[in-house]
C-alpha cells in the first residue's frame, strides 16, 4: 500500500490550482464567468427555498422550544468539530486542531453526544474549517464562482473539495439509512431556521440579490482562508475576491440558498453540506 506524503499532497494541490486558473479565463467577469448558469441555479434554489425550506424553517422555529433547537444545533455542530480539527491540523494549525479534537471529546461525552456545548463554556473556541479552506491555505486559488443546485454559493476549488468534505462528515455513516436521512433533513431545516433573520435583511437591502450574495460570499471566503490578510494574493491574482469591496454583504451571503456549507450571521454548527448526505 502506498502512502501520500505532505509533499505529494501539496504537489497535487498546485496542479489543481493550475486547472482552476485556466478555468477562470473563460468569460468576461474574472470572478463570475459562468454568470448565466449561476443565475439560473440561483433562481432554482430561490424557488425551492420559497416554497419548501423557508416555510419548514419558519414552522420549526415557531413550534419547537428553543432548548430543542439549541440541542439540534449543538449536536450537528459537535460532529462538525471532528472534521474541522482534521482540516486545522492539515493547515498546520496544531493548537486549533487539538482544541477542536478536545471540543469533540468533551461534548461527545460530558455534553451527552453533543447536545450540550460544554466545551465553549470551558473556554474552548469553536472553529469552522473545511477542505476547500485547506486547499486555499495550501495555495490553491478559488477559481470562478459557482452557484450549486441546492447547496448554494461555492467556487471551483470548493466544489472539487466537496466530496472529501462529505466523506469527512460523521453523520454520513449513520445507520440505518432512514435515521440518517431524517437527521439530514432536520439539519437542513435547522440551518435554514438560523438564516431567517438574514433573509429578511437581504430582501430589504439588496437591489440585485444575486450580486449581493455572490460578492459577500467571495469576500467572506477570502477572509476565512486569510483571516489576517497577510498571505492573501492581491493584485498579482484576480482571485479569491481580493478586489471585492462590498463589505455589508458578507454576513448575509448564504441566505438565499436552501443549503449552505458556510456560516451566516450566527455561526452555524454544521459540517459538510447536509443535503449531500441523503442516501437512497
PDB file of C-alpha atoms in Angstrom:
ATOM      1  CA  UNK A   1       0.000   0.000   0.000  1.00  0.00           C
ATOM      2  CA  UNK A   2       1.351   3.422  -0.922  1.00  0.00           C
ATOM      3  CA  UNK A   3       1.044   6.458   1.314  1.00  0.00           C
ATOM      4  CA  UNK A   4       0.771  10.038   0.149  1.00  0.00           C
ATOM      5  CA  UNK A   5       3.321  12.348   1.732  1.00  0.00           C
ATOM      6  CA  UNK A   6       2.617  16.014   2.513  1.00  0.00           C
ATOM      7  CA  UNK A   7       4.853  16.908  -0.429  1.00  0.00           C
ATOM      8  CA  UNK A   8       2.791  14.839  -2.847  1.00  0.00           C
ATOM      9  CA  UNK A   9      -0.418  16.325  -1.456  1.00  0.00           C
ATOM     10  CA  UNK A  10       0.909  19.832  -1.968  1.00  0.00           C
ATOM     11  CA  UNK A  11       2.013  18.952  -5.493  1.00  0.00           C
ATOM     12  CA  UNK A  12      -1.471  17.697  -6.273  1.00  0.00           C
ATOM     13  CA  UNK A  13      -2.895  20.891  -4.788  1.00  0.00           C
ATOM     14  CA  UNK A  14      -0.675  23.039  -7.013  1.00  0.00           C
ATOM     15  CA  UNK A  15      -1.713  21.016 -10.066  1.00  0.00           C
ATOM     16  CA  UNK A  16      -5.326  21.622  -9.135  1.00  0.00           C
ATOM     17  CA  UNK A  17      -4.521  25.318  -8.822  1.00  0.00           C
ATOM     18  CA  UNK A  18      -3.287  25.463 -12.427  1.00  0.00           C
ATOM     19  CA  UNK A  19      -6.529  23.826 -13.575  1.00  0.00           C
ATOM     20  CA  UNK A  20      -8.613  26.290 -11.574  1.00  0.00           C
ATOM     21  CA  UNK A  21      -6.755  29.282 -13.011  1.00  0.00           C
ATOM     22  CA  UNK A  22      -7.245  28.044 -16.558  1.00  0.00           C
ATOM     23  CA  UNK A  23     -10.951  27.567 -15.892  1.00  0.00           C
ATOM     24  CA  UNK A  24     -11.179  31.147 -14.710  1.00  0.00           C
ATOM     25  CA  UNK A  25     -10.031  32.530 -18.047  1.00  0.00           C
ATOM     26  CA  UNK A  26     -13.238  31.644 -19.902  1.00  0.00           C
ATOM     27  CA  UNK A  27     -15.535  34.640 -19.570  1.00  0.00           C
ATOM     28  CA  UNK A  28     -15.839  38.442 -19.282  1.00  0.00           C
ATOM     29  CA  UNK A  29     -16.036  38.547 -15.465  1.00  0.00           C
ATOM     30  CA  UNK A  30     -12.947  37.025 -13.793  1.00  0.00           C
ATOM     31  CA  UNK A  31     -14.922  36.330 -10.645  1.00  0.00           C
ATOM     32  CA  UNK A  32     -18.074  35.004 -12.291  1.00  0.00           C
ATOM     33  CA  UNK A  33     -17.513  33.842 -15.886  1.00  0.00           C
ATOM     34  CA  UNK A  34     -20.442  31.408 -15.627  1.00  0.00           C
ATOM     35  CA  UNK A  35     -22.961  34.021 -14.532  1.00  0.00           C
ATOM     36  CA  UNK A  36     -25.716  32.778 -16.846  1.00  0.00           C
ATOM     37  CA  UNK A  37     -25.606  29.284 -15.357  1.00  0.00           C
ATOM     38  CA  UNK A  38     -25.177  30.636 -11.841  1.00  0.00           C
ATOM     39  CA  UNK A  39     -28.190  32.917 -12.102  1.00  0.00           C
ATOM     40  CA  UNK A  40     -30.308  30.003 -13.345  1.00  0.00           C
ATOM     41  CA  UNK A  41     -29.208  27.915 -10.350  1.00  0.00           C
ATOM     42  CA  UNK A  42     -29.842  30.860  -8.047  1.00  0.00           C
ATOM     43  CA  UNK A  43     -33.391  31.142  -9.368  1.00  0.00           C
ATOM     44  CA  UNK A  44     -33.924  27.396  -8.905  1.00  0.00           C
ATOM     45  CA  UNK A  45     -32.587  27.472  -5.348  1.00  0.00           C
ATOM     46  CA  UNK A  46     -34.692  30.511  -4.546  1.00  0.00           C
ATOM     47  CA  UNK A  47     -37.841  28.738  -5.751  1.00  0.00           C
ATOM     48  CA  UNK A  48     -37.091  25.656  -3.644  1.00  0.00           C
ATOM     49  CA  UNK A  49     -36.399  27.881  -0.669  1.00  0.00           C
ATOM     50  CA  UNK A  50     -39.562  29.970  -1.092  1.00  0.00           C
ATOM     51  CA  UNK A  51     -41.962  27.047  -1.405  1.00  0.00           C
ATOM     52  CA  UNK A  52     -40.289  24.380   0.728  1.00  0.00           C
ATOM     53  CA  UNK A  53     -37.386  25.248   3.007  1.00  0.00           C
ATOM     54  CA  UNK A  54     -38.382  28.655   4.286  1.00  0.00           C
ATOM     55  CA  UNK A  55     -41.915  27.580   5.329  1.00  0.00           C
ATOM     56  CA  UNK A  56     -40.481  24.466   7.011  1.00  0.00           C
ATOM     57  CA  UNK A  57     -37.816  26.513   8.800  1.00  0.00           C
ATOM     58  CA  UNK A  58     -40.380  29.074   9.934  1.00  0.00           C
ATOM     59  CA  UNK A  59     -42.608  26.354  11.384  1.00  0.00           C
ATOM     60  CA  UNK A  60     -39.580  24.712  13.006  1.00  0.00           C
ATOM     61  CA  UNK A  61     -38.563  27.943  14.718  1.00  0.00           C
ATOM     62  CA  UNK A  62     -42.107  28.816  15.818  1.00  0.00           C
ATOM     63  CA  UNK A  63     -43.186  25.388  17.052  1.00  0.00           C
ATOM     64  CA  UNK A  64     -40.163  23.756  18.682  1.00  0.00           C
ATOM     65  CA  UNK A  65     -38.945  25.059  22.053  1.00  0.00           C
ATOM     66  CA  UNK A  66     -35.684  26.978  21.980  1.00  0.00           C
ATOM     67  CA  UNK A  67     -33.846  24.362  24.005  1.00  0.00           C
ATOM     68  CA  UNK A  68     -34.718  21.705  21.417  1.00  0.00           C
ATOM     69  CA  UNK A  69     -33.434  23.877  18.581  1.00  0.00           C
ATOM     70  CA  UNK A  70     -30.257  24.577  20.547  1.00  0.00           C
ATOM     71  CA  UNK A  71     -29.761  20.862  21.148  1.00  0.00           C
ATOM     72  CA  UNK A  72     -30.140  20.054  17.452  1.00  0.00           C
ATOM     73  CA  UNK A  73     -27.701  22.814  16.507  1.00  0.00           C
ATOM     74  CA  UNK A  74     -25.199  21.673  19.138  1.00  0.00           C
ATOM     75  CA  UNK A  75     -25.456  18.017  18.129  1.00  0.00           C
ATOM     76  CA  UNK A  76     -24.573  18.551  14.481  1.00  0.00           C
ATOM     77  CA  UNK A  77     -22.059  21.221  15.414  1.00  0.00           C
ATOM     78  CA  UNK A  78     -20.259  18.717  17.595  1.00  0.00           C
ATOM     79  CA  UNK A  79     -19.999  16.266  14.695  1.00  0.00           C
ATOM     80  CA  UNK A  80     -18.566  19.063  12.559  1.00  0.00           C
ATOM     81  CA  UNK A  81     -15.824  19.781  15.098  1.00  0.00           C
ATOM     82  CA  UNK A  82     -14.121  16.479  14.243  1.00  0.00           C
ATOM     83  CA  UNK A  83     -13.661  17.361  10.548  1.00  0.00           C
ATOM     84  CA  UNK A  84     -12.755  20.933  11.455  1.00  0.00           C
ATOM     85  CA  UNK A  85      -9.991  19.565  13.656  1.00  0.00           C
ATOM     86  CA  UNK A  86      -8.628  17.434  10.828  1.00  0.00           C
ATOM     87  CA  UNK A  87      -8.538  20.431   8.491  1.00  0.00           C
ATOM     88  CA  UNK A  88      -6.887  22.676  11.056  1.00  0.00           C
ATOM     89  CA  UNK A  89      -4.169  20.056  11.505  1.00  0.00           C
ATOM     90  CA  UNK A  90      -3.740  19.746   7.724  1.00  0.00           C
ATOM     91  CA  UNK A  91      -3.341  23.529   7.580  1.00  0.00           C
ATOM     92  CA  UNK A  92      -0.583  23.401  10.174  1.00  0.00           C
ATOM     93  CA  UNK A  93      -2.734  24.937  12.922  1.00  0.00           C
ATOM     94  CA  UNK A  94      -1.774  22.442  15.601  1.00  0.00           C
ATOM     95  CA  UNK A  95      -3.151  24.333  18.583  1.00  0.00           C
ATOM     96  CA  UNK A  96      -6.524  24.987  16.938  1.00  0.00           C
ATOM     97  CA  UNK A  97      -6.711  21.405  15.681  1.00  0.00           C
ATOM     98  CA  UNK A  98      -6.096  19.913  19.118  1.00  0.00           C
ATOM     99  CA  UNK A  99      -8.642  22.327  20.572  1.00  0.00           C
ATOM    100  CA  UNK A 100     -11.222  21.049  18.080  1.00  0.00           C
ATOM    101  CA  UNK A 101     -10.426  17.434  18.949  1.00  0.00           C
ATOM    102  CA  UNK A 102     -10.769  18.247  22.645  1.00  0.00           C
ATOM    103  CA  UNK A 103     -14.085  20.002  21.987  1.00  0.00           C
ATOM    104  CA  UNK A 104     -15.385  16.932  20.199  1.00  0.00           C
ATOM    105  CA  UNK A 105     -14.269  14.606  23.010  1.00  0.00           C
ATOM    106  CA  UNK A 106     -15.752  16.750  25.786  1.00  0.00           C
ATOM    107  CA  UNK A 107     -19.071  17.434  24.101  1.00  0.00           C
ATOM    108  CA  UNK A 108     -19.484  13.829  22.921  1.00  0.00           C
ATOM    109  CA  UNK A 109     -19.086  12.532  26.487  1.00  0.00           C
ATOM    110  CA  UNK A 110     -19.869  15.085  29.188  1.00  0.00           C
ATOM    111  CA  UNK A 111     -22.055  17.016  26.770  1.00  0.00           C
ATOM    112  CA  UNK A 112     -24.249  13.955  26.099  1.00  0.00           C
ATOM    113  CA  UNK A 113     -23.391  13.235  22.431  1.00  0.00           C
ATOM    114  CA  UNK A 114     -23.032  16.947  21.778  1.00  0.00           C
ATOM    115  CA  UNK A 115     -26.474  18.115  22.875  1.00  0.00           C
ATOM    116  CA  UNK A 116     -24.778  20.472  25.336  1.00  0.00           C
ATOM    117  CA  UNK A 117     -21.858  22.647  24.282  1.00  0.00           C
ATOM    118  CA  UNK A 118     -19.849  22.471  27.492  1.00  0.00           C
ATOM    119  CA  UNK A 119     -16.589  22.942  25.585  1.00  0.00           C
ATOM    120  CA  UNK A 120     -17.467  26.557  24.768  1.00  0.00           C
ATOM    121  CA  UNK A 121     -18.333  27.168  28.407  1.00  0.00           C
ATOM    122  CA  UNK A 122     -14.912  25.733  29.289  1.00  0.00           C
ATOM    123  CA  UNK A 123     -13.268  28.342  27.068  1.00  0.00           C
ATOM    124  CA  UNK A 124     -12.513  26.204  24.004  1.00  0.00           C
ATOM    125  CA  UNK A 125     -13.215  28.349  20.949  1.00  0.00           C
ATOM    126  CA  UNK A 126     -15.288  26.867  18.152  1.00  0.00           C
ATOM    127  CA  UNK A 127     -13.770  26.942  14.661  1.00  0.00           C
ATOM    128  CA  UNK A 128     -15.170  26.058  11.273  1.00  0.00           C
ATOM    129  CA  UNK A 129     -12.838  24.684   8.629  1.00  0.00           C
ATOM    130  CA  UNK A 130     -13.384  22.565   5.534  1.00  0.00           C
ATOM    131  CA  UNK A 131     -11.157  21.031   2.879  1.00  0.00           C
ATOM    132  CA  UNK A 132     -11.759  23.923   0.495  1.00  0.00           C
ATOM    133  CA  UNK A 133     -10.179  26.220   3.079  1.00  0.00           C
ATOM    134  CA  UNK A 134      -7.335  23.731   3.469  1.00  0.00           C
ATOM    135  CA  UNK A 135      -6.676  23.814  -0.275  1.00  0.00           C
ATOM    136  CA  UNK A 136      -6.745  27.605  -0.147  1.00  0.00           C
ATOM    137  CA  UNK A 137      -4.198  27.577   2.669  1.00  0.00           C
ATOM    138  CA  UNK A 138      -2.002  25.320   0.528  1.00  0.00           C
ATOM    139  CA  UNK A 139      -2.067  27.927  -2.221  1.00  0.00           C
ATOM    140  CA  UNK A 140      -4.844  26.665  -4.496  1.00  0.00           C
ATOM    141  CA  UNK A 141      -6.759  29.691  -5.872  1.00  0.00           C
ATOM    142  CA  UNK A 142     -10.518  29.721  -5.605  1.00  0.00           C
ATOM    143  CA  UNK A 143     -11.245  29.789  -9.319  1.00  0.00           C
ATOM    144  CA  UNK A 144     -14.591  31.032 -10.675  1.00  0.00           C
ATOM    145  CA  UNK A 145     -17.661  31.479  -8.543  1.00  0.00           C
ATOM    146  CA  UNK A 146     -20.264  28.712  -8.795  1.00  0.00           C
ATOM    147  CA  UNK A 147     -23.854  28.530  -7.595  1.00  0.00           C
ATOM    148  CA  UNK A 148     -24.558  24.862  -6.923  1.00  0.00           C
ATOM    149  CA  UNK A 149     -28.089  23.438  -7.122  1.00  0.00           C
ATOM    150  CA  UNK A 150     -29.495  23.116  -3.582  1.00  0.00           C
ATOM    151  CA  UNK A 151     -26.056  23.557  -1.984  1.00  0.00           C
ATOM    152  CA  UNK A 152     -25.746  27.262  -2.746  1.00  0.00           C
ATOM    153  CA  UNK A 153     -22.695  29.522  -3.276  1.00  0.00           C
ATOM    154  CA  UNK A 154     -19.338  27.888  -3.936  1.00  0.00           C
ATOM    155  CA  UNK A 155     -16.224  28.128  -6.097  1.00  0.00           C
ATOM    156  CA  UNK A 156     -14.459  25.680  -8.402  1.00  0.00           C
ATOM    157  CA  UNK A 157     -11.917  24.892  -5.685  1.00  0.00           C
ATOM    158  CA  UNK A 158     -14.564  24.323  -3.022  1.00  0.00           C
ATOM    159  CA  UNK A 159     -16.640  22.206  -5.389  1.00  0.00           C
ATOM    160  CA  UNK A 160     -13.635  19.974  -6.064  1.00  0.00           C
ATOM    161  CA  UNK A 161     -13.135  19.682  -2.305  1.00  0.00           C
ATOM    162  CA  UNK A 162     -16.821  18.953  -1.619  1.00  0.00           C
ATOM    163  CA  UNK A 163     -16.678  15.128  -1.988  1.00  0.00           C
ATOM    164  CA  UNK A 164     -13.976  14.935   0.681  1.00  0.00           C
ATOM    165  CA  UNK A 165     -15.978  17.246   2.953  1.00  0.00           C
ATOM    166  CA  UNK A 166     -18.924  14.881   2.560  1.00  0.00           C
ATOM    167  CA  UNK A 167     -16.709  11.900   3.390  1.00  0.00           C
ATOM    168  CA  UNK A 168     -15.469  13.777   6.445  1.00  0.00           C
ATOM    169  CA  UNK A 169     -19.000  14.245   7.767  1.00  0.00           C
ATOM    170  CA  UNK A 170     -19.519  11.671  10.537  1.00  0.00           C
ATOM    171  CA  UNK A 171     -23.286  11.735  10.038  1.00  0.00           C
ATOM    172  CA  UNK A 172     -22.830  10.360   6.503  1.00  0.00           C
ATOM    173  CA  UNK A 173     -22.041   6.958   8.036  1.00  0.00           C
ATOM    174  CA  UNK A 174     -25.020   6.781  10.368  1.00  0.00           C
ATOM    175  CA  UNK A 175     -27.070   3.589  10.132  1.00  0.00           C
ATOM    176  CA  UNK A 176     -29.841   2.715   9.499  1.00  0.00           C
ATOM    177  CA  UNK A 177     -30.304   4.854   6.414  1.00  0.00           C
ATOM    178  CA  UNK A 178     -33.750   6.167   7.343  1.00  0.00           C
ATOM    179  CA  UNK A 179     -32.328   7.619  10.577  1.00  0.00           C
ATOM    180  CA  UNK A 180     -29.516   9.221   8.591  1.00  0.00           C
ATOM    181  CA  UNK A 181     -31.932  10.785   6.113  1.00  0.00           C
ATOM    182  CA  UNK A 182     -34.266  12.019   8.848  1.00  0.00           C
ATOM    183  CA  UNK A 183     -31.354  13.620  10.660  1.00  0.00           C
ATOM    184  CA  UNK A 184     -30.100  15.164   7.440  1.00  0.00           C
ATOM    185  CA  UNK A 185     -33.486  16.765   6.777  1.00  0.00           C
ATOM    186  CA  UNK A 186     -33.564  18.044  10.360  1.00  0.00           C
ATOM    187  CA  UNK A 187     -30.101  19.527   9.950  1.00  0.00           C
ATOM    188  CA  UNK A 188     -31.101  21.328   6.745  1.00  0.00           C
ATOM    189  CA  UNK A 189     -34.206  22.836   8.356  1.00  0.00           C
ATOM    190  CA  UNK A 190     -32.230  23.857  11.434  1.00  0.00           C
ATOM    191  CA  UNK A 191     -29.617  25.581   9.263  1.00  0.00           C
ATOM    192  CA  UNK A 192     -32.307  27.405   7.330  1.00  0.00           C
ATOM    193  CA  UNK A 193     -34.057  28.486  10.530  1.00  0.00           C
ATOM    194  CA  UNK A 194     -30.830  30.145  11.666  1.00  0.00           C
ATOM    195  CA  UNK A 195     -30.840  32.179   8.440  1.00  0.00           C
ATOM    196  CA  UNK A 196     -34.384  33.527   8.613  1.00  0.00           C
ATOM    197  CA  UNK A 197     -33.361  36.909  10.010  1.00  0.00           C
ATOM    198  CA  UNK A 198     -30.583  37.232   7.436  1.00  0.00           C
ATOM    199  CA  UNK A 199     -33.094  36.547   4.674  1.00  0.00           C
ATOM    200  CA  UNK A 200     -35.266  39.445   5.805  1.00  0.00           C
ATOM    201  CA  UNK A 201     -32.226  41.739   5.877  1.00  0.00           C
ATOM    202  CA  UNK A 202     -31.187  40.596   2.414  1.00  0.00           C
ATOM    203  CA  UNK A 203     -34.625  41.154   0.906  1.00  0.00           C
ATOM    204  CA  UNK A 204     -34.749  44.683   2.340  1.00  0.00           C
ATOM    205  CA  UNK A 205     -31.193  45.702   1.447  1.00  0.00           C
ATOM    206  CA  UNK A 206     -30.294  44.197  -1.910  1.00  0.00           C
ATOM    207  CA  UNK A 207     -31.358  45.543  -5.286  1.00  0.00           C
ATOM    208  CA  UNK A 208     -29.724  42.586  -7.053  1.00  0.00           C
ATOM    209  CA  UNK A 209     -29.760  39.739  -4.553  1.00  0.00           C
ATOM    210  CA  UNK A 210     -27.637  37.521  -6.792  1.00  0.00           C
ATOM    211  CA  UNK A 211     -24.748  40.003  -6.891  1.00  0.00           C
ATOM    212  CA  UNK A 212     -25.148  40.815  -3.204  1.00  0.00           C
ATOM    213  CA  UNK A 213     -24.838  37.153  -2.254  1.00  0.00           C
ATOM    214  CA  UNK A 214     -22.017  36.440  -4.710  1.00  0.00           C
ATOM    215  CA  UNK A 215     -19.834  39.342  -3.609  1.00  0.00           C
ATOM    216  CA  UNK A 216     -20.482  38.737   0.066  1.00  0.00           C
ATOM    217  CA  UNK A 217     -19.734  35.038  -0.222  1.00  0.00           C
ATOM    218  CA  UNK A 218     -16.457  35.561  -2.072  1.00  0.00           C
ATOM    219  CA  UNK A 219     -15.285  38.210   0.359  1.00  0.00           C
ATOM    220  CA  UNK A 220     -16.186  36.097   3.370  1.00  0.00           C
ATOM    221  CA  UNK A 221     -14.477  33.057   1.881  1.00  0.00           C
ATOM    222  CA  UNK A 222     -11.307  35.055   1.350  1.00  0.00           C
ATOM    223  CA  UNK A 223     -11.368  36.266   4.951  1.00  0.00           C
ATOM    224  CA  UNK A 224     -11.818  32.698   6.213  1.00  0.00           C
ATOM    225  CA  UNK A 225      -8.740  31.463   4.365  1.00  0.00           C
ATOM    226  CA  UNK A 226      -6.611  34.573   5.058  1.00  0.00           C
ATOM    227  CA  UNK A 227      -8.090  35.987   8.292  1.00  0.00           C
ATOM    228  CA  UNK A 228      -5.225  38.437   8.806  1.00  0.00           C
ATOM    229  CA  UNK A 229      -4.831  39.338   5.145  1.00  0.00           C
ATOM    230  CA  UNK A 230      -1.080  38.793   5.377  1.00  0.00           C
ATOM    231  CA  UNK A 231      -0.846  35.843   2.996  1.00  0.00           C
ATOM    232  CA  UNK A 232      -3.718  36.713   0.685  1.00  0.00           C
ATOM    233  CA  UNK A 233      -2.900  37.162  -3.003  1.00  0.00           C
ATOM    234  CA  UNK A 234      -3.520  40.714  -4.100  1.00  0.00           C
ATOM    235  CA  UNK A 235      -3.025  42.411  -7.454  1.00  0.00           C
ATOM    236  CA  UNK A 236      -0.995  39.525  -8.893  1.00  0.00           C
ATOM    237  CA  UNK A 237      -4.011  37.207  -8.803  1.00  0.00           C
ATOM    238  CA  UNK A 238      -7.526  38.206  -9.743  1.00  0.00           C
ATOM    239  CA  UNK A 239      -8.880  35.533  -7.495  1.00  0.00           C
ATOM    240  CA  UNK A 240     -10.407  34.835  -4.106  1.00  0.00           C
ATOM    241  CA  UNK A 241     -12.299  38.132  -4.387  1.00  0.00           C
ATOM    242  CA  UNK A 242      -9.283  40.214  -3.384  1.00  0.00           C
ATOM    243  CA  UNK A 243     -10.745  43.276  -5.087  1.00  0.00           C
ATOM    244  CA  UNK A 244     -14.321  42.973  -3.791  1.00  0.00           C
ATOM    245  CA  UNK A 245     -15.413  45.983  -1.770  1.00  0.00           C
ATOM    246  CA  UNK A 246     -18.987  45.049  -0.873  1.00  0.00           C
ATOM    247  CA  UNK A 247     -18.482  44.550   2.872  1.00  0.00           C
ATOM    248  CA  UNK A 248     -22.093  44.585   4.141  1.00  0.00           C
ATOM    249  CA  UNK A 249     -22.862  41.539   2.026  1.00  0.00           C
ATOM    250  CA  UNK A 250     -20.506  39.279   3.937  1.00  0.00           C
ATOM    251  CA  UNK A 251     -22.893  38.422   6.741  1.00  0.00           C
ATOM    252  CA  UNK A 252     -25.847  37.566   4.524  1.00  0.00           C
ATOM    253  CA  UNK A 253     -24.151  35.801   1.630  1.00  0.00           C
ATOM    254  CA  UNK A 254     -25.711  32.453   2.331  1.00  0.00           C
ATOM    255  CA  UNK A 255     -29.314  33.314   2.961  1.00  0.00           C
ATOM    256  CA  UNK A 256     -30.855  32.689  -0.439  1.00  0.00           C
ATOM    257  CA  UNK A 257     -29.621  29.154  -0.999  1.00  0.00           C
ATOM    258  CA  UNK A 258     -31.552  26.316   0.561  1.00  0.00           C
ATOM    259  CA  UNK A 259     -28.425  24.709   1.995  1.00  0.00           C
ATOM    260  CA  UNK A 260     -25.024  26.204   2.629  1.00  0.00           C
ATOM    261  CA  UNK A 261     -21.645  24.978   3.893  1.00  0.00           C
ATOM    262  CA  UNK A 262     -20.770  28.364   5.265  1.00  0.00           C
ATOM    263  CA  UNK A 263     -21.596  30.400   8.340  1.00  0.00           C
ATOM    264  CA  UNK A 264     -24.180  33.175   8.409  1.00  0.00           C
ATOM    265  CA  UNK A 265     -24.924  35.959  10.881  1.00  0.00           C
ATOM    266  CA  UNK A 266     -24.997  33.326  13.596  1.00  0.00           C
ATOM    267  CA  UNK A 267     -22.280  30.767  13.048  1.00  0.00           C
ATOM    268  CA  UNK A 268     -23.943  27.517  12.071  1.00  0.00           C
ATOM    269  CA  UNK A 269     -22.682  24.428  13.828  1.00  0.00           C
ATOM    270  CA  UNK A 270     -22.768  22.129  10.838  1.00  0.00           C
ATOM    271  CA  UNK A 271     -20.232  20.206   8.848  1.00  0.00           C
ATOM    272  CA  UNK A 272     -20.401  19.170   5.225  1.00  0.00           C
ATOM    273  CA  UNK A 273     -23.421  20.363   3.251  1.00  0.00           C
ATOM    274  CA  UNK A 274     -26.239  18.374   4.747  1.00  0.00           C
ATOM    275  CA  UNK A 275     -28.265  17.734   1.627  1.00  0.00           C
ATOM    276  CA  UNK A 276     -25.397  15.873   0.053  1.00  0.00           C
ATOM    277  CA  UNK A 277     -25.509  13.117   2.667  1.00  0.00           C
ATOM    278  CA  UNK A 278     -29.018  11.918   1.934  1.00  0.00           C
ATOM    279  CA  UNK A 279     -28.996   8.254   0.942  1.00  0.00           C
ATOM    280  CA  UNK A 280     -31.331   6.238  -1.144  1.00  0.00           C
TER     281      UNK A 280
END
